[in-house]
């Protein structure tokens, strides 16, 4: 990220970024945009062996069946257009680093968004991977996320159960987003609740949430997605509860792609100008994963330094957690 006082999202194994040099010429706003682009580019230029070494250092747990890692910020799980480096591509190298040169490549069991940090499980062989994927599919894996949200959900604890569908946003910059597809709406004539025909493409989505702390116009939330729809937590918080995740520039507005608008108190605590808000990283972290593999395996991962620094600056106290 640009230097907004939130700490680097990258592990210490990578060399210091060159774009923090104070000699960078030009207009400050343009310079920050270049810095942000350079960070993404640098991640894609790291040698696969270096990336595998980063993931090895982020190992949380391993046994004869699984390896659990702490997924870094900004690293895609799968490849795609414009992506040179992703977790899937370095799994053979990581397996050899963890075991030996003849080790079978590790297997993906689930996915996290590029910007999401935290617990990620890899399987040592295909059979174990298939078992774990089935556990996810049949909702036997307990997933607990932490997120810093803008605003305070009302009520402070509850369950959001609203289907989600992908739609095209038609604007000067057309793009696709996940959004809510409620089963009911208010009649414009008399304001009565009317059941509407279910959208065939919508997926059932259920998210349990609980507020852990609130301060500085923000909240720290504990989230348990019961289902696993794409961008479910982000959409349920932004559109269901009206509390988008801090740094979620995609779901803070529906009709446009624009930086998130932050309250004055939040900007003050973060020592940040609104013009720099576009550089805020997404504050969504996979905190705990509980796997029923014979015995139940509980995997817990602390939030990354930038997340912890934001908690401190916003005075969101989680001392009791």
GROMACS .gro file of C-alpha atoms in nm, residues 6-274:
model
  269
    6UNK     CA    1  -0.075   0.112   0.823
    7UNK     CA    2   0.241  -0.096   0.790
    8UNK     CA    3   0.348  -0.311   0.499
    9UNK     CA    4   0.112  -0.596   0.407
   10UNK     CA    5   0.414  -0.809   0.307
   11UNK     CA    6   0.613  -1.048   0.528
   12UNK     CA    7   0.963  -0.947   0.632
   13UNK     CA    8   1.129  -1.201   0.400
   14UNK     CA    9   1.082  -0.970   0.099
   15UNK     CA   10   1.339  -0.693   0.048
   16UNK     CA   11   1.234  -0.335   0.136
   17UNK     CA   12   1.019  -0.175  -0.135
   18UNK     CA   13   1.204   0.078  -0.348
   19UNK     CA   14   0.902   0.306  -0.395
   20UNK     CA   15   0.918   0.438  -0.038
   21UNK     CA   16   1.217   0.647  -0.143
   22UNK     CA   17   1.157   1.017  -0.059
   23UNK     CA   18   1.326   1.117  -0.384
   24UNK     CA   19   1.029   1.005  -0.601
   25UNK     CA   20   0.956   1.306  -0.825
   26UNK     CA   21   0.627   1.459  -0.935
   27UNK     CA   22   0.289   1.552  -0.793
   28UNK     CA   23   0.215   1.371  -0.459
   29UNK     CA   24  -0.122   1.229  -0.572
   30UNK     CA   25   0.023   1.091  -0.895
   31UNK     CA   26   0.323   0.957  -0.703
   32UNK     CA   27   0.094   0.762  -0.465
   33UNK     CA   28  -0.092   0.607  -0.758
   34UNK     CA   29   0.242   0.501  -0.909
   35UNK     CA   30   0.351   0.354  -0.574
   36UNK     CA   31   0.034   0.148  -0.552
   37UNK     CA   32   0.078   0.018  -0.907
   38UNK     CA   33   0.443  -0.061  -0.832
   39UNK     CA   34   0.346  -0.269  -0.529
   40UNK     CA   35   0.108  -0.488  -0.732
   41UNK     CA   36   0.365  -0.518  -1.010
   42UNK     CA   37   0.640  -0.614  -0.766
   43UNK     CA   38   0.429  -0.893  -0.620
   44UNK     CA   39   0.391  -1.035  -0.970
   45UNK     CA   40   0.767  -1.013  -1.037
   46UNK     CA   41   0.887  -1.201  -0.727
   47UNK     CA   42   1.055  -1.529  -0.819
   48UNK     CA   43   0.831  -1.833  -0.745
   49UNK     CA   44   1.099  -1.970  -0.507
   50UNK     CA   45   1.087  -1.646  -0.305
   51UNK     CA   46   0.708  -1.662  -0.292
   52UNK     CA   47   0.719  -2.025  -0.176
   53UNK     CA   48   0.969  -1.924   0.093
   54UNK     CA   49   0.728  -1.652   0.212
   55UNK     CA   50   0.447  -1.908   0.239
   56UNK     CA   51   0.676  -2.153   0.422
   57UNK     CA   52   0.754  -1.885   0.680
   58UNK     CA   53   0.378  -1.826   0.714
   59UNK     CA   54   0.307  -2.194   0.801
   60UNK     CA   55   0.065  -2.217   1.094
   61UNK     CA   56   0.026  -2.595   1.128
   62UNK     CA   57   0.111  -2.918   0.950
   63UNK     CA   58   0.058  -3.290   0.993
   64UNK     CA   59   0.065  -3.591   0.758
   65UNK     CA   60  -0.258  -3.475   0.585
   66UNK     CA   61  -0.267  -3.094   0.575
   67UNK     CA   62  -0.059  -2.777   0.578
   68UNK     CA   63  -0.219  -2.456   0.704
   69UNK     CA   64  -0.070  -2.121   0.601
   70UNK     CA   65  -0.133  -1.757   0.681
   71UNK     CA   66  -0.223  -1.614   0.339
   72UNK     CA   67  -0.055  -1.275   0.279
   73UNK     CA   68  -0.244  -0.967   0.162
   74UNK     CA   69  -0.266  -0.903  -0.213
   75UNK     CA   70  -0.173  -1.255  -0.325
   76UNK     CA   71  -0.419  -1.429  -0.561
   77UNK     CA   72  -0.500  -1.795  -0.497
   78UNK     CA   73  -0.556  -1.876  -0.867
   79UNK     CA   74  -0.400  -1.746  -1.187
   80UNK     CA   75  -0.579  -1.539  -1.450
   81UNK     CA   76  -0.529  -1.256  -1.701
   82UNK     CA   77  -0.237  -1.038  -1.592
   83UNK     CA   78  -0.146  -1.266  -1.299
   84UNK     CA   79   0.204  -1.416  -1.309
   85UNK     CA   80   0.230  -1.527  -0.946
   86UNK     CA   81  -0.036  -1.704  -0.741
   87UNK     CA   82  -0.051  -1.959  -0.461
   88UNK     CA   83  -0.163  -2.241  -0.692
   89UNK     CA   84   0.151  -2.207  -0.906
   90UNK     CA   85   0.402  -2.241  -0.619
   91UNK     CA   86   0.240  -2.539  -0.441
   92UNK     CA   87   0.491  -2.791  -0.590
   93UNK     CA   88   0.786  -2.576  -0.470
   94UNK     CA   89   0.631  -2.523  -0.126
   95UNK     CA   90   0.574  -2.899  -0.082
   96UNK     CA   91   0.944  -2.967  -0.153
   97UNK     CA   92   1.053  -2.695   0.089
   98UNK     CA   93   0.833  -2.837   0.365
   99UNK     CA   94   0.905  -3.206   0.309
  100UNK     CA   95   1.166  -3.315   0.055
  101UNK     CA   96   1.253  -3.293  -0.312
  102UNK     CA   97   1.026  -3.590  -0.397
  103UNK     CA   98   0.721  -3.450  -0.220
  104UNK     CA   99   0.390  -3.455  -0.406
  105UNK     CA  100   0.255  -3.104  -0.482
  106UNK     CA  101   0.014  -2.963  -0.227
  107UNK     CA  102  -0.354  -2.925  -0.323
  108UNK     CA  103  -0.592  -2.631  -0.281
  109UNK     CA  104  -0.902  -2.711  -0.070
  110UNK     CA  105  -1.078  -2.372  -0.072
  111UNK     CA  106  -1.009  -2.014  -0.172
  112UNK     CA  107  -0.974  -1.667  -0.023
  113UNK     CA  108  -1.005  -1.337  -0.209
  114UNK     CA  109  -0.680  -1.175  -0.323
  115UNK     CA  110  -0.713  -0.901  -0.058
  116UNK     CA  111  -0.820  -1.132   0.227
  117UNK     CA  112  -0.556  -1.249   0.476
  118UNK     CA  113  -0.551  -1.541   0.718
  119UNK     CA  114  -0.597  -1.915   0.757
  120UNK     CA  115  -0.581  -2.122   0.440
  121UNK     CA  116  -0.570  -2.503   0.431
  122UNK     CA  117  -0.371  -2.707   0.177
  123UNK     CA  118  -0.386  -3.086   0.146
  124UNK     CA  119  -0.085  -3.314   0.102
  125UNK     CA  120  -0.265  -3.540  -0.146
  126UNK     CA  121  -0.572  -3.546  -0.372
  127UNK     CA  122  -0.776  -3.780  -0.150
  128UNK     CA  123  -0.744  -3.551   0.153
  129UNK     CA  124  -0.820  -3.248  -0.067
  130UNK     CA  125  -1.141  -3.413  -0.190
  131UNK     CA  126  -1.245  -3.492   0.170
  132UNK     CA  127  -1.185  -3.133   0.283
  133UNK     CA  128  -1.366  -2.985  -0.019
  134UNK     CA  129  -1.666  -3.202   0.070
  135UNK     CA  130  -1.653  -3.075   0.430
  136UNK     CA  131  -1.666  -2.718   0.298
  137UNK     CA  132  -1.946  -2.803   0.055
  138UNK     CA  133  -2.157  -2.969   0.326
  139UNK     CA  134  -2.092  -2.678   0.567
  140UNK     CA  135  -1.906  -2.883   0.826
  141UNK     CA  136  -1.610  -2.642   0.841
  142UNK     CA  137  -1.652  -2.360   1.091
  143UNK     CA  138  -1.507  -2.036   0.950
  144UNK     CA  139  -1.459  -1.726   1.164
  145UNK     CA  140  -1.351  -1.396   1.006
  146UNK     CA  141  -1.265  -1.060   1.157
  147UNK     CA  142  -1.347  -0.739   0.974
  148UNK     CA  143  -1.324  -0.370   1.055
  149UNK     CA  144  -1.641  -0.207   0.925
  150UNK     CA  145  -1.752   0.150   0.876
  151UNK     CA  146  -2.047   0.216   1.105
  152UNK     CA  147  -2.207   0.011   1.379
  153UNK     CA  148  -2.446  -0.274   1.287
  154UNK     CA  149  -2.792  -0.260   1.443
  155UNK     CA  150  -2.859  -0.492   1.614
  156UNK     CA  151  -2.507  -0.561   1.742
  157UNK     CA  152  -2.546  -0.935   1.684
  158UNK     CA  153  -2.755  -1.132   1.439
  159UNK     CA  154  -2.785  -1.329   1.116
  160UNK     CA  155  -2.810  -1.186   0.764
  161UNK     CA  156  -2.998  -1.424   0.535
  162UNK     CA  157  -3.039  -1.261   0.194
  163UNK     CA  158  -2.969  -1.435  -0.140
  164UNK     CA  159  -2.686  -1.295  -0.354
  165UNK     CA  160  -2.661  -1.260  -0.732
  166UNK     CA  161  -2.405  -1.116  -0.975
  167UNK     CA  162  -2.527  -0.817  -1.178
  168UNK     CA  163  -2.385  -0.573  -1.428
  169UNK     CA  164  -2.356  -0.216  -1.307
  170UNK     CA  165  -2.440   0.009  -1.601
  171UNK     CA  166  -2.258   0.338  -1.557
  172UNK     CA  167  -1.991   0.539  -1.740
  173UNK     CA  168  -1.759   0.255  -1.632
  174UNK     CA  169  -1.966  -0.065  -1.664
  175UNK     CA  170  -1.859  -0.352  -1.438
  176UNK     CA  171  -1.995  -0.656  -1.254
  177UNK     CA  172  -2.067  -0.686  -0.881
  178UNK     CA  173  -2.230  -0.928  -0.645
  179UNK     CA  174  -2.545  -0.781  -0.488
  180UNK     CA  175  -2.849  -0.873  -0.282
  181UNK     CA  176  -3.148  -1.051  -0.436
  182UNK     CA  177  -3.414  -1.030  -0.160
  183UNK     CA  178  -3.720  -1.256  -0.167
  184UNK     CA  179  -3.944  -0.968  -0.056
  185UNK     CA  180  -3.988  -0.601  -0.143
  186UNK     CA  181  -4.209  -0.311  -0.037
  187UNK     CA  182  -4.502  -0.233  -0.266
  188UNK     CA  183  -4.466   0.124  -0.405
  189UNK     CA  184  -4.846   0.169  -0.389
  190UNK     CA  185  -4.918   0.099  -0.023
  191UNK     CA  186  -4.582   0.010   0.135
  192UNK     CA  187  -4.688  -0.347   0.213
  193UNK     CA  188  -4.442  -0.635   0.207
  194UNK     CA  189  -4.474  -0.834  -0.117
  195UNK     CA  190  -4.308  -1.169  -0.193
  196UNK     CA  191  -4.136  -1.158  -0.531
  197UNK     CA  192  -4.038  -1.432  -0.774
  198UNK     CA  193  -3.701  -1.577  -0.683
  199UNK     CA  194  -3.411  -1.484  -0.909
  200UNK     CA  195  -3.302  -1.812  -1.074
  201UNK     CA  196  -2.934  -1.711  -1.063
  202UNK     CA  197  -2.934  -1.603  -0.697
  203UNK     CA  198  -2.757  -1.818  -0.438
  204UNK     CA  199  -2.869  -1.867  -0.078
  205UNK     CA  200  -2.635  -1.671   0.150
  206UNK     CA  201  -2.630  -1.674   0.532
  207UNK     CA  202  -2.384  -1.481   0.751
  208UNK     CA  203  -2.378  -1.470   1.132
  209UNK     CA  204  -2.219  -1.157   1.279
  210UNK     CA  205  -2.127  -1.022   1.623
  211UNK     CA  206  -1.981  -0.687   1.720
  212UNK     CA  207  -1.664  -0.719   1.930
  213UNK     CA  208  -1.583  -0.349   1.966
  214UNK     CA  209  -1.690  -0.008   1.837
  215UNK     CA  210  -1.503   0.326   1.823
  216UNK     CA  211  -1.415   0.610   1.585
  217UNK     CA  212  -1.727   0.549   1.367
  218UNK     CA  213  -1.600   0.193   1.303
  219UNK     CA  214  -1.661  -0.154   1.445
  220UNK     CA  215  -1.464  -0.474   1.479
  221UNK     CA  216  -1.692  -0.760   1.377
  222UNK     CA  217  -1.667  -1.135   1.416
  223UNK     CA  218  -1.826  -1.305   1.116
  224UNK     CA  219  -1.926  -1.662   1.047
  225UNK     CA  220  -2.031  -1.732   0.687
  226UNK     CA  221  -2.264  -2.032   0.701
  227UNK     CA  222  -2.270  -2.050   0.320
  228UNK     CA  223  -1.983  -1.980   0.080
  229UNK     CA  224  -2.104  -1.741  -0.190
  230UNK     CA  225  -1.850  -1.521  -0.372
  231UNK     CA  226  -1.788  -1.193  -0.179
  232UNK     CA  227  -2.065  -1.294   0.065
  233UNK     CA  228  -1.929  -1.120   0.376
  234UNK     CA  229  -1.848  -0.802   0.185
  235UNK     CA  230  -2.195  -0.783   0.024
  236UNK     CA  231  -2.391  -0.871   0.341
  237UNK     CA  232  -2.203  -0.610   0.544
  238UNK     CA  233  -2.219  -0.333   0.280
  239UNK     CA  234  -2.571  -0.380   0.142
  240UNK     CA  235  -2.742  -0.589   0.413
  241UNK     CA  236  -2.620  -0.405   0.725
  242UNK     CA  237  -2.504  -0.077   0.570
  243UNK     CA  238  -2.158  -0.127   0.724
  244UNK     CA  239  -1.903  -0.180   0.442
  245UNK     CA  240  -1.561  -0.319   0.532
  246UNK     CA  241  -1.288  -0.059   0.579
  247UNK     CA  242  -1.088  -0.045   0.255
  248UNK     CA  243  -1.359  -0.217   0.048
  249UNK     CA  244  -1.372   0.032  -0.238
  250UNK     CA  245  -1.567  -0.207  -0.461
  251UNK     CA  246  -1.870  -0.249  -0.233
  252UNK     CA  247  -1.884   0.093  -0.071
  253UNK     CA  248  -2.081   0.229  -0.369
  254UNK     CA  249  -2.319   0.045  -0.599
  255UNK     CA  250  -2.326   0.258  -0.912
  256UNK     CA  251  -1.960   0.363  -0.939
  257UNK     CA  252  -1.601   0.253  -0.886
  258UNK     CA  253  -1.466   0.515  -0.647
  259UNK     CA  254  -1.259   0.531  -0.327
  260UNK     CA  255  -1.446   0.470  -0.003
  261UNK     CA  256  -1.574   0.787   0.170
  262UNK     CA  257  -1.457   0.786   0.533
  263UNK     CA  258  -1.603   0.976   0.832
  264UNK     CA  259  -1.396   1.268   0.965
  265UNK     CA  260  -1.324   1.095   1.299
  266UNK     CA  261  -1.195   0.786   1.117
  267UNK     CA  262  -0.966   0.993   0.893
  268UNK     CA  263  -0.838   1.182   1.196
  269UNK     CA  264  -0.757   0.866   1.393
  270UNK     CA  265  -0.585   0.706   1.095
  271UNK     CA  266  -0.398   1.033   1.025
  272UNK     CA  267  -0.523   1.006   0.670
  273UNK     CA  268  -0.660   1.250   0.412
  274UNK     CA  269  -0.970   1.152   0.214
   0.00000   0.00000   0.00000
